[in-house]
Short mmCIF file of C-alpha atoms and ligand atoms in Angstrom, two decimals:
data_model
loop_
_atom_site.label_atom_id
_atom_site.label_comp_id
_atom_site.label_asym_id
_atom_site.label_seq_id
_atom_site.Cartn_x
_atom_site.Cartn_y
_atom_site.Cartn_z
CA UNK K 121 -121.82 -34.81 -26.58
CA UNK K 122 -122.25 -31.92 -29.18
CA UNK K 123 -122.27 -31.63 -32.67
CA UNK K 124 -120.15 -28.80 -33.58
CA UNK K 125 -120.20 -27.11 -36.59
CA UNK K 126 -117.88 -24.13 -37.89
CA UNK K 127 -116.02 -21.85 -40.72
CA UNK K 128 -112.66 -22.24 -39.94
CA UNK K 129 -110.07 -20.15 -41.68
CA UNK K 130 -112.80 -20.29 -44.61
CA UNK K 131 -112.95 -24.06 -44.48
CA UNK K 132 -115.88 -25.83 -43.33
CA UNK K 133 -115.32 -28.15 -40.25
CA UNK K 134 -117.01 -30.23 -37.87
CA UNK K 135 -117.06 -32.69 -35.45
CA UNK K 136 -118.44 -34.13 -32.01
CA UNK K 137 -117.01 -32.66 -28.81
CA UNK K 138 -117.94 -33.39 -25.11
CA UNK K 139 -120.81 -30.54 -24.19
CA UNK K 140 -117.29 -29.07 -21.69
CA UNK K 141 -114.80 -28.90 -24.48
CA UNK K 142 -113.48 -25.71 -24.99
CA UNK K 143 -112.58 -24.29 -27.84
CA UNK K 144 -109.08 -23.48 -27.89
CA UNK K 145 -108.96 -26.85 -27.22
CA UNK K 146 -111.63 -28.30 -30.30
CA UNK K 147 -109.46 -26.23 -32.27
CA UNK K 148 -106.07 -27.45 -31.31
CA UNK K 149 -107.21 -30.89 -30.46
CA UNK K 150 -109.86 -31.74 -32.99
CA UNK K 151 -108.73 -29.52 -35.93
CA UNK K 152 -104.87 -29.69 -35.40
CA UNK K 153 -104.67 -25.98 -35.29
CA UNK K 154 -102.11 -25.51 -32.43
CA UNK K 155 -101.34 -21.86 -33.09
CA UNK K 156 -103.73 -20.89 -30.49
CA UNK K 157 -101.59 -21.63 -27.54
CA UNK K 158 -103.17 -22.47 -23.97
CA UNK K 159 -100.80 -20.19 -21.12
CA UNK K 160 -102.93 -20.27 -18.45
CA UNK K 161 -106.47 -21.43 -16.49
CA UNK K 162 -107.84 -18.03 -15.79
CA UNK K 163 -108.62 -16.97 -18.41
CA UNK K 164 -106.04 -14.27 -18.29
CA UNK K 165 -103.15 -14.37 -20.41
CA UNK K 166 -104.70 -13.75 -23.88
CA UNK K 167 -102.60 -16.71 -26.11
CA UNK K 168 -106.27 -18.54 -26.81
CA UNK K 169 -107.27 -15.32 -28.95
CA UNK K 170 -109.26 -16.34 -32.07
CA UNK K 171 -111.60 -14.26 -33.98
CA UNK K 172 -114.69 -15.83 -33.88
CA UNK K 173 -117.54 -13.85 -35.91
CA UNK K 174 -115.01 -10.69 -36.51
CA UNK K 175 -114.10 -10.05 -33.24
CA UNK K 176 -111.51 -11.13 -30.28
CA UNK K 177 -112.22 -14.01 -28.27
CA UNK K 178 -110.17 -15.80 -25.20
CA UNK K 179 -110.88 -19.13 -26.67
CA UNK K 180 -110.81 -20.70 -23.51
CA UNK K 181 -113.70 -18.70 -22.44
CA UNK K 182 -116.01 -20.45 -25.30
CA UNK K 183 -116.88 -23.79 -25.11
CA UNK K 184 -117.03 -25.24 -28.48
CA UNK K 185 -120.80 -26.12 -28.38
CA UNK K 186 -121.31 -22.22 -27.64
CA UNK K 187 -119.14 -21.70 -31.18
CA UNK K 188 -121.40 -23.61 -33.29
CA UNK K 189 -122.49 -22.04 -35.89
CA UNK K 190 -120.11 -19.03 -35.90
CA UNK K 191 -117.02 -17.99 -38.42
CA UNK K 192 -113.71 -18.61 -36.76
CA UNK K 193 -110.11 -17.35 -38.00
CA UNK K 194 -107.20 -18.72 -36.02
CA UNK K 195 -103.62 -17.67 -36.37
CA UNK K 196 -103.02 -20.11 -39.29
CA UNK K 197 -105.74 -18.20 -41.59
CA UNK K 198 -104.62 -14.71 -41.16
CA UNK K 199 -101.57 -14.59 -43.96
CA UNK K 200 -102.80 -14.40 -47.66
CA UNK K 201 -100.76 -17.41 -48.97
CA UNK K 202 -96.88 -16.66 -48.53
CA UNK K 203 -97.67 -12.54 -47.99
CA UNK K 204 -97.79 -12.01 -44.35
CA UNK K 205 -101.32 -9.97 -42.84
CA UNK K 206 -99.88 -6.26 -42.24
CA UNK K 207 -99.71 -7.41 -38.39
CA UNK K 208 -97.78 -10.42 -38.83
CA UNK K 209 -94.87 -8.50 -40.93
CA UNK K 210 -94.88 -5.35 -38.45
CA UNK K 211 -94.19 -7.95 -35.30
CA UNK K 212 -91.78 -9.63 -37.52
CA UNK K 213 -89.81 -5.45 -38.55
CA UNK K 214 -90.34 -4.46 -34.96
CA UNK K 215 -88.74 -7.21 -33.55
CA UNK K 216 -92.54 -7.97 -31.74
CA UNK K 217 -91.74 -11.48 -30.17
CA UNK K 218 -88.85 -13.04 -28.82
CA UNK K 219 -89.96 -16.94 -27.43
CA UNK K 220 -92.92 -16.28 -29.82
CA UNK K 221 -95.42 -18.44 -27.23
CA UNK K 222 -97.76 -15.14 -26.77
CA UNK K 223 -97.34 -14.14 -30.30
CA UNK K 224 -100.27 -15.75 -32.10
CA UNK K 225 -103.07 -14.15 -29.09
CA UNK K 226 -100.72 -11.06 -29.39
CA UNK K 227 -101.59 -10.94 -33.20
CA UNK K 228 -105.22 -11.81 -33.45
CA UNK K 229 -105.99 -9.00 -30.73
CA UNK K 230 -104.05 -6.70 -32.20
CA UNK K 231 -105.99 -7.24 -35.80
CA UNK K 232 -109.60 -6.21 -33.78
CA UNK K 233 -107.86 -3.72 -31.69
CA UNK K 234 -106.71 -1.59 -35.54
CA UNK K 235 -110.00 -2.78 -36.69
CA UNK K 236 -112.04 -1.13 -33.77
CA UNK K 237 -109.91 1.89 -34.21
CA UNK K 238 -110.35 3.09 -38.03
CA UNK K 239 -109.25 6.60 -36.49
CA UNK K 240 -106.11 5.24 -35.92
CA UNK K 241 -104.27 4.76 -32.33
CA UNK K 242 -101.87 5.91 -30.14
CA UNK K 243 -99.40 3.93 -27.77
CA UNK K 244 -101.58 5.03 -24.58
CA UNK K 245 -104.95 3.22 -26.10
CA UNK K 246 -102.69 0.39 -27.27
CA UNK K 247 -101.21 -0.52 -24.24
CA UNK K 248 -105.16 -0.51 -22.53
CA UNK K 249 -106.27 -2.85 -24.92
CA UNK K 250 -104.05 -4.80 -24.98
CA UNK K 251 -104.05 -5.49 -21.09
CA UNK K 252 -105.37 -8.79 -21.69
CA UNK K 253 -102.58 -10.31 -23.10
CA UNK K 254 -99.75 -10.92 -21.35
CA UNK K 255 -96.11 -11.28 -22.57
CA UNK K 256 -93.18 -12.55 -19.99
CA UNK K 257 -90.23 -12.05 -22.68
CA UNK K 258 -90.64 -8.60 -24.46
CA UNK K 259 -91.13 -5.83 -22.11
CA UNK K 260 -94.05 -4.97 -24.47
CA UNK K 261 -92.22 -1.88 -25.67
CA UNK K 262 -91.68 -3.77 -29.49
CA UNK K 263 -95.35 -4.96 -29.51
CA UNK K 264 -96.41 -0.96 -29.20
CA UNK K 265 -94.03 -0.41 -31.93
CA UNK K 266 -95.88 -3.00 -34.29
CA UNK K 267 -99.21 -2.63 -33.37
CA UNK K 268 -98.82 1.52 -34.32
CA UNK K 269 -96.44 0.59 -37.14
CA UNK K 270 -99.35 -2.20 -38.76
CA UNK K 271 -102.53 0.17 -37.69
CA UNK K 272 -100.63 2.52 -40.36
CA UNK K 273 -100.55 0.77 -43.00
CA UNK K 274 -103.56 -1.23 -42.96
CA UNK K 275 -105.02 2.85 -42.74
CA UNK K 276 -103.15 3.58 -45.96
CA UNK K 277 -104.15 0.16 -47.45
CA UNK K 278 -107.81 1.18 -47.26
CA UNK K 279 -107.24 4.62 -48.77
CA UNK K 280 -105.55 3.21 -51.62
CA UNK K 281 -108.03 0.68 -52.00
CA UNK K 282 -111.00 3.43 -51.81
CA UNK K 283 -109.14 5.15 -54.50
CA UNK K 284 -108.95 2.31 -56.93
CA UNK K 285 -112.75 1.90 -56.42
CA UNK K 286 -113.56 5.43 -57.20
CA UNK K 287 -111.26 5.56 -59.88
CA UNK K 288 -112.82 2.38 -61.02
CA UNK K 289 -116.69 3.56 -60.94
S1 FES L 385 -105.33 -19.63 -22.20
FE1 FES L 385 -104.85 -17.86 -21.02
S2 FES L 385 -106.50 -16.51 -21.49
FE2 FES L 385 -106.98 -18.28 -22.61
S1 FES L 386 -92.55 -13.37 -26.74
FE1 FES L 386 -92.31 -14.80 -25.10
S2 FES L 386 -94.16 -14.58 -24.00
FE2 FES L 386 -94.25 -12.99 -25.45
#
């Protein structure tokens, strides 16, 4: 058995987990947090993705021992209260999910796909990146849509918040 001790969504947690639990499943079993969904055992369907320490992560390729220590943000911890992260609302406009099961892995590696690309993006590097997360309903062709749609205005969220700053100093 491990102790295991994280940030999650800002809050601290922990607990003790069997040295093989995973966790996508410390965080759905242990902490309740069943946004990160489980859709398959090979590690290839991308509905596990957290951010742990800033960046994507197929929870069920971490076991929660291994996470110790670390910053995690699930689905649940990525709105600001009732306002929606940028992400969240484009899927929502774009019509980005229809059974909504690879939704939440959709969402957190889209966030660290528009946050590895400051430059911006266009659909051809979107649809590579996001070739490890799979979607049965959608045809991906919405996801595209909202991943562009979001990348833009998180990009004109920072300029307006760089010009309040040097307005401000
Ligand atoms: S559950 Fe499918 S990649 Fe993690
Ligand atoms: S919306 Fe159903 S699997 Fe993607």
């Amino acid at each position: 058995m491990s102790e295991v001790s994280l940030v999650v969504n800002g809050r601290r947690v922990s607990g003790v987990a069997e040295d093989r639990t995973l966790l996508v499943h410390f965080l759905r079993e242990h902490l309740g947090l069943t946004g990160t969904h489980v859709g398959c055992d090979t590690s290839q369907c991308g509905a596990c993705v957290v951010h742990v320490d800033g960046k994507a992560v197929k929870s069920c390729t971490m076991l929660a021992a291994q996470a110790s220590g670390s910053t995690v943000v699930t689905i649940e911890g990525l709105a600001d209260g009732a306002d929606l992260h940028p992400v969240q609302a484009a899927f929502r406009e774009h019509h980005g999910l229809q059974c909504g099961f690879c939704t939440p892995g959709m969402i957190m590696a889209s966030v660290d796909i528009i946050n590895r690309h400051p430059e911006g993006l266009d659909e051809a590097t979107v649809r590579a990146e996001l070739e490890g997360n799979i979607c049965r309903c959608t045809g991906y062709h919405n996801i595209v849509k909202a991943v562009l749609a979001a990348s833009k205005t998180m990009a004109k969220g920072k300029s307006k918040a760089a010009s309040r700053a040097k307005k401000a100093a």
